[in-house]
GROMACS .gro file of C-alpha atoms in nm:
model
  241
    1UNK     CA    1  -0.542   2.174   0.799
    2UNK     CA    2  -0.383   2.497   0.970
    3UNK     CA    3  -0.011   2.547   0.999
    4UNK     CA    4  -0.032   2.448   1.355
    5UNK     CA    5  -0.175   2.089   1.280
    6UNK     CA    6   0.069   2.077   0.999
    7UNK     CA    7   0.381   2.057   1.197
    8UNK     CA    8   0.301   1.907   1.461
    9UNK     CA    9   0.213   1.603   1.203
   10UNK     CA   10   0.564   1.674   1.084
   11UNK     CA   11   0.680   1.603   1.421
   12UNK     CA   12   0.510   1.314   1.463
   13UNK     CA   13   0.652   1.175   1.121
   14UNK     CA   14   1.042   1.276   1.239
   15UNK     CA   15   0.959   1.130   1.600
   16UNK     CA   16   0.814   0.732   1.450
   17UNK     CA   17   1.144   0.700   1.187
   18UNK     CA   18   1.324   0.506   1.342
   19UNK     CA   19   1.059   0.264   1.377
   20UNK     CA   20   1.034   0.209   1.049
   21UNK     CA   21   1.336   0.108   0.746
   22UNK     CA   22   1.317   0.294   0.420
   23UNK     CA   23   1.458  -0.010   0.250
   24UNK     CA   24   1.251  -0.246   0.378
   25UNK     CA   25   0.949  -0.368   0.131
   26UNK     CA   26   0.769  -0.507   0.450
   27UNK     CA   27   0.731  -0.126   0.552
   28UNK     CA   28   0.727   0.016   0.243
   29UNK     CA   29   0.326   0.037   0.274
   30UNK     CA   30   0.330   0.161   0.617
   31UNK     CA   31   0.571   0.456   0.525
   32UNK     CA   32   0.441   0.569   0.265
   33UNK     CA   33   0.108   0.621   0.481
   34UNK     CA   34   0.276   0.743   0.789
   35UNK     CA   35   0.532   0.944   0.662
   36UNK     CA   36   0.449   1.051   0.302
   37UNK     CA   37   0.082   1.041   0.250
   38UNK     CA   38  -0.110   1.371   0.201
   39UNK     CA   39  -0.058   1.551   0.549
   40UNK     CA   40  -0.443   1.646   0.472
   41UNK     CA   41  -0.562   1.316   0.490
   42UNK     CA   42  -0.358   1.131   0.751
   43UNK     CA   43  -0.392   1.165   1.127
   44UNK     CA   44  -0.118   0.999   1.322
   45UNK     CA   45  -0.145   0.870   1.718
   46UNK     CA   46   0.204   0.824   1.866
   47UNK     CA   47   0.223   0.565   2.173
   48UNK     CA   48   0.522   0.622   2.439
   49UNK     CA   49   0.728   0.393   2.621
   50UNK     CA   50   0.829   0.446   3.007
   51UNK     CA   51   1.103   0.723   2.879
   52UNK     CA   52   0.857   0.880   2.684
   53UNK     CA   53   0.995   0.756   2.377
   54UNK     CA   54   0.787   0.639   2.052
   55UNK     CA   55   0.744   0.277   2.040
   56UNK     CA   56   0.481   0.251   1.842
   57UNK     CA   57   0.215   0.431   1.617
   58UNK     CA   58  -0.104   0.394   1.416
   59UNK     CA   59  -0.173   0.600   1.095
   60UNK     CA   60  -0.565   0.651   1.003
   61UNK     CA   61  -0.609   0.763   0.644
   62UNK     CA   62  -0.826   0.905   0.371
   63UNK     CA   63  -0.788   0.751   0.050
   64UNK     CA   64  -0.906   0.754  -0.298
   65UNK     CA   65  -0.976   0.407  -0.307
   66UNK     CA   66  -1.241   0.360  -0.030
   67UNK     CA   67  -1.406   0.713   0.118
   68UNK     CA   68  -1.589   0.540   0.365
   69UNK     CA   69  -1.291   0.351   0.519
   70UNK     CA   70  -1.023   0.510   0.605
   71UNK     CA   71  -0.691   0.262   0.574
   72UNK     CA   72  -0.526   0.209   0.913
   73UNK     CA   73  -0.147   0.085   0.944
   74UNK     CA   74   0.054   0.066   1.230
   75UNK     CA   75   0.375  -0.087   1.450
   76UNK     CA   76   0.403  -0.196   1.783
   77UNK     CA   77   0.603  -0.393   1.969
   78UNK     CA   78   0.320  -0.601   2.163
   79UNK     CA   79  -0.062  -0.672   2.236
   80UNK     CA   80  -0.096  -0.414   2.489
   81UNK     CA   81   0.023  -0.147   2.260
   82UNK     CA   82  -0.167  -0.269   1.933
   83UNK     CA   83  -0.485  -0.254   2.175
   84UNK     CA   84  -0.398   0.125   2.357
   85UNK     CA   85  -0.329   0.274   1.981
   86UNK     CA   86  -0.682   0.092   1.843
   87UNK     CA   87  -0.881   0.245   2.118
   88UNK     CA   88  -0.729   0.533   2.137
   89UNK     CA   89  -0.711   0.618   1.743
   90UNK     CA   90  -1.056   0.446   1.611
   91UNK     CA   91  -1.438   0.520   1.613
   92UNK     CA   92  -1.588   0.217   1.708
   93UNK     CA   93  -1.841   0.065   1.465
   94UNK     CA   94  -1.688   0.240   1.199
   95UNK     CA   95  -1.538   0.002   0.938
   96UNK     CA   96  -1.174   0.062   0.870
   97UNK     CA   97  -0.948  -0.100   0.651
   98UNK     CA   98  -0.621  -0.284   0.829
   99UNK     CA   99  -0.306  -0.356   0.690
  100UNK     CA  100  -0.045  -0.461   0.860
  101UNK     CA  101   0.253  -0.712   0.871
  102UNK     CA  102   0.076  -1.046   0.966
  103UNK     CA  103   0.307  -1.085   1.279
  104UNK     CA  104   0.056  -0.801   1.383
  105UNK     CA  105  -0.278  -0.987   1.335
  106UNK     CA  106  -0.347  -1.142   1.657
  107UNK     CA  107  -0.386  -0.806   1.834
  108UNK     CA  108  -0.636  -0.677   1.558
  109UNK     CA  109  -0.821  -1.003   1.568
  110UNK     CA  110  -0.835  -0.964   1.921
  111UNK     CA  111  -0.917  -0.619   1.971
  112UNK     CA  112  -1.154  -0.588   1.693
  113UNK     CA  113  -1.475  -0.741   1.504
  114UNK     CA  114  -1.316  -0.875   1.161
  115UNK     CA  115  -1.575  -0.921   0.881
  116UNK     CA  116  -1.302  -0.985   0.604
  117UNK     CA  117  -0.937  -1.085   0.618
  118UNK     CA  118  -0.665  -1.199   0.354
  119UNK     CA  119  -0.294  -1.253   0.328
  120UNK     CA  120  -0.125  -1.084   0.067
  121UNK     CA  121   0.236  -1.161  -0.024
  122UNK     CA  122   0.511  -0.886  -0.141
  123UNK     CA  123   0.689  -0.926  -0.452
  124UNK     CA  124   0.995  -0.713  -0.533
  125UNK     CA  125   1.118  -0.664  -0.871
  126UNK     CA  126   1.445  -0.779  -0.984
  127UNK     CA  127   1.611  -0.537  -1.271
  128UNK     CA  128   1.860  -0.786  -1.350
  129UNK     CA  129   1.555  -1.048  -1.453
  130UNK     CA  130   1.322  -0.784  -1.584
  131UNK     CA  131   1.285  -0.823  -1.961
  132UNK     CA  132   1.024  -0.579  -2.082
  133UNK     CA  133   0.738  -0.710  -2.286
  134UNK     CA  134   0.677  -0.479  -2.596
  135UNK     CA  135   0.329  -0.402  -2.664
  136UNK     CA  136   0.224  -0.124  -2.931
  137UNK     CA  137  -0.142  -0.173  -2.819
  138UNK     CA  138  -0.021  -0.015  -2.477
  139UNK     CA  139  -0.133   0.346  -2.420
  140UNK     CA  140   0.032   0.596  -2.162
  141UNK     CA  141  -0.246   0.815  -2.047
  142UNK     CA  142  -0.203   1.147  -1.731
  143UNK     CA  143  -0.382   1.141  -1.502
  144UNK     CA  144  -0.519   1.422  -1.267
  145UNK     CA  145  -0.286   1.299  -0.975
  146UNK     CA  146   0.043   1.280  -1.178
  147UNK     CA  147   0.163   0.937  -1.201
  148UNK     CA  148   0.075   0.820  -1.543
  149UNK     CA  149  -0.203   0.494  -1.591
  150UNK     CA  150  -0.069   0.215  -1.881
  151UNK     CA  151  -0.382   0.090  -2.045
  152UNK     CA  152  -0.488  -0.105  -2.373
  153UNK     CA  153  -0.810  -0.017  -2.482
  154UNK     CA  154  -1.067  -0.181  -2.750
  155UNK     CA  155  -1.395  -0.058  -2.896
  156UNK     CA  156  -1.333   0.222  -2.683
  157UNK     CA  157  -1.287   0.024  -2.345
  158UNK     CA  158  -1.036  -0.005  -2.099
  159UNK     CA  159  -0.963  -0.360  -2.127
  160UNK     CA  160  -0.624  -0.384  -1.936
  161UNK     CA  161  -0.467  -0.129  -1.689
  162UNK     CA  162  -0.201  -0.106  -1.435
  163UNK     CA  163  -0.015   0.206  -1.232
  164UNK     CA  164   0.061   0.235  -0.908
  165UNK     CA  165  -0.109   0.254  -0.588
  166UNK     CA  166   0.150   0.463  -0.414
  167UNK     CA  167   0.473   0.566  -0.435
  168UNK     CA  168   0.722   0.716  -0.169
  169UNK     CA  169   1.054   0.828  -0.224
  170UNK     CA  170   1.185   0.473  -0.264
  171UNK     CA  171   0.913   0.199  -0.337
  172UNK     CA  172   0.618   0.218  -0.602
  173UNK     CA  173   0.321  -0.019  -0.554
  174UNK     CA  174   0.249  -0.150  -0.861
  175UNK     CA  175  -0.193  -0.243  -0.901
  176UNK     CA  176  -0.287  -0.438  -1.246
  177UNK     CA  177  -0.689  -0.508  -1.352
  178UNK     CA  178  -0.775  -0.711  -1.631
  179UNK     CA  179  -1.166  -0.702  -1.784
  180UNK     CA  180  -1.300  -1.040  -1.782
  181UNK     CA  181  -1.321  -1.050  -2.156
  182UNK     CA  182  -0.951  -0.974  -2.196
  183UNK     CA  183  -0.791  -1.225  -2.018
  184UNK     CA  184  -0.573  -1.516  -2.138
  185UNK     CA  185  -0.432  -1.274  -2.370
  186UNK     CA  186  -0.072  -1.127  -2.191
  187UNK     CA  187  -0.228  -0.829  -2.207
  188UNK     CA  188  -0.231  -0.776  -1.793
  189UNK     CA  189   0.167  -0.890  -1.834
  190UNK     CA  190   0.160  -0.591  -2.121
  191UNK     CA  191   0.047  -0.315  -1.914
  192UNK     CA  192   0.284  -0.428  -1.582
  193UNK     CA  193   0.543  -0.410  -1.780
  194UNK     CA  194   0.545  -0.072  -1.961
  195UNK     CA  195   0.419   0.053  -1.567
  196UNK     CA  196   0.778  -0.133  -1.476
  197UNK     CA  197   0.965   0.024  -1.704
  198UNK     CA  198   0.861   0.353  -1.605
  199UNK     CA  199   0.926   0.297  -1.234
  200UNK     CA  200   1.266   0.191  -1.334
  201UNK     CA  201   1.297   0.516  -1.512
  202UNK     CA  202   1.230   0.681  -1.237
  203UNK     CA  203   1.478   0.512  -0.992
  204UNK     CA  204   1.226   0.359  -0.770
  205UNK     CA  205   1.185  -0.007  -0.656
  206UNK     CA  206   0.876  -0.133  -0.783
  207UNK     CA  207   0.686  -0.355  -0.573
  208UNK     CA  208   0.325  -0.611  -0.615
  209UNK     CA  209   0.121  -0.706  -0.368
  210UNK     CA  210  -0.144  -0.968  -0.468
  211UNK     CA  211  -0.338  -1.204  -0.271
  212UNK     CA  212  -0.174  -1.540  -0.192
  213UNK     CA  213  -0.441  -1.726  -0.402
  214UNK     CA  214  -0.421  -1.482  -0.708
  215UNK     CA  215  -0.252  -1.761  -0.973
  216UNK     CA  216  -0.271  -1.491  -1.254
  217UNK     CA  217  -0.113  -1.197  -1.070
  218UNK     CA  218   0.121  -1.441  -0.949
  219UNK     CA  219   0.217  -1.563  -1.329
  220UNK     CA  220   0.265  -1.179  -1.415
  221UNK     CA  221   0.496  -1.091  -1.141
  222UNK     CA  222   0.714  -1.393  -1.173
  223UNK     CA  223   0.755  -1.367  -1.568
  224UNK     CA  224   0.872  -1.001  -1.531
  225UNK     CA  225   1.087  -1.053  -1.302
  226UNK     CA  226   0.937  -0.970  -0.963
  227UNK     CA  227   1.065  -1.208  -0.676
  228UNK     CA  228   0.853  -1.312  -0.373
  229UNK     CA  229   1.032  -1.178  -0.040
  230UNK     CA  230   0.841  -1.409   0.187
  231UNK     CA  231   0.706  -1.126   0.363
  232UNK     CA  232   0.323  -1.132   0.389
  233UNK     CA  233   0.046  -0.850   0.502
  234UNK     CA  234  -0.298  -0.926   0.683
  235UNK     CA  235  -0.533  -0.659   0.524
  236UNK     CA  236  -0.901  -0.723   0.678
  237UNK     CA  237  -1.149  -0.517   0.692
  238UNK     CA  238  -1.259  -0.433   1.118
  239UNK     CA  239  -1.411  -0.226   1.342
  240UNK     CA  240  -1.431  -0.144   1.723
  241UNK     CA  241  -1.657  -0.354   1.925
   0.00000   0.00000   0.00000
């Protein structure tokens, strides 16, 4: 990315901010990738209302988690602009990954082919009701990106492990994976906390995002104090017709 790319993307990001709340866990996700996301990997289409000002936006990243599908986030006010950003951003049949707020859905389901689709609810912690669990089992362990991994390990396997996803100047995104073998044992409620109690240490809001039919993430959020906001993403995975 040259210097010229570079700020324009920078102009982009100041122009979309007011379409978006900082303190808002239903666009925490959606900042983080529009406005704080490596500038390398994120290309951002801005859509204009009839005084030329931003009213809506799609952001089309590279991640770690999936280099085959980018993840693709976005806000607009209707149908017509949802479809005008998809054509206008996307390859068609290329598989992307959507998430957005579900109020959103419709114009993805209508402008695109949807193989795969979930809700998943947002759970914000509550520091007054967070009472960590203690664990000497739990290991702290860098990593090459910076934020540290929590992970308890046996026989020389990662049997539980949780960090984050993401983290922007306010929210942190908190993921959790359990082996098979391991579970039934607290040991997934082990490694969210310690994750928790760093976030907390580091003055950021920790969120977790889990599928609504996801019982045990559910259990683990709730008995650490995390607090379902009601809000709810549709992540699918879609492509251009």
């Amino acid at each position: 990315m040259d210097l010229q790319d570079l700020q324009a993307l920078k102009e982009k990001r100041r122009a979309i901010r007011p379409l978006l709340s900082p303190t808002d866990p239903g666009d925490a996700l959606t900042s983080y990738y529009a406005l704080w996301h490596d500038p390398r990997r994120t290309r951002l289409t801005l859509h204009y209302d009839e005084n030329q000002r931003p009213d809506g936006f799609i952001a089309v990243c590279q991640t770690g988690a999936d280099l085959f599908r980018p993840l693709v986030t976005f806000r607009a006010p209707d149908e017509a602009t949802v479809a005008s950003l998809l054509r206008g951003a996307l390859d068609r049949n290329r598989p992307y990954q959507i998430i957005v707020p579900v109020t959103l859905a419709p114009g993805i389901r209508a402008g695109m082919e949807v193989t795969r689709s979930t809700l998943t609810q947002i759970y914000r912690l509550d520091p007054s009701q967070f009472q960590p669990v203690i664990n000497v089992l739990v290991q702290r362990v860098a990593t090459p990106d910076g934020p540290p991994r929590f992970q308890i390990e046996s026989q020389g396997q990662v049997m539980a492990m949780a960090g984050t996803n993401w983290r922007s100047p306010v929210f942190a995104e908190v993921f959790v994976y359990v082996h098979p073998r391991a579970r039934g044992r607290g040991w997934g409620k082990s490694v969210v906390s310690a994750c928790t109690a760093h976030l907390l240490e580091e003055r950021l809001q920790p969120l977790y995002m889990m599928e609504e039919s996801n019982e045990a993430s559910t259990r683990i959020a709730e008995g650490l104090g995390y607090k379902d906001t009601g809000l709810r993403h549709f992540v699918g995975e879609a492509q251009l017709p």
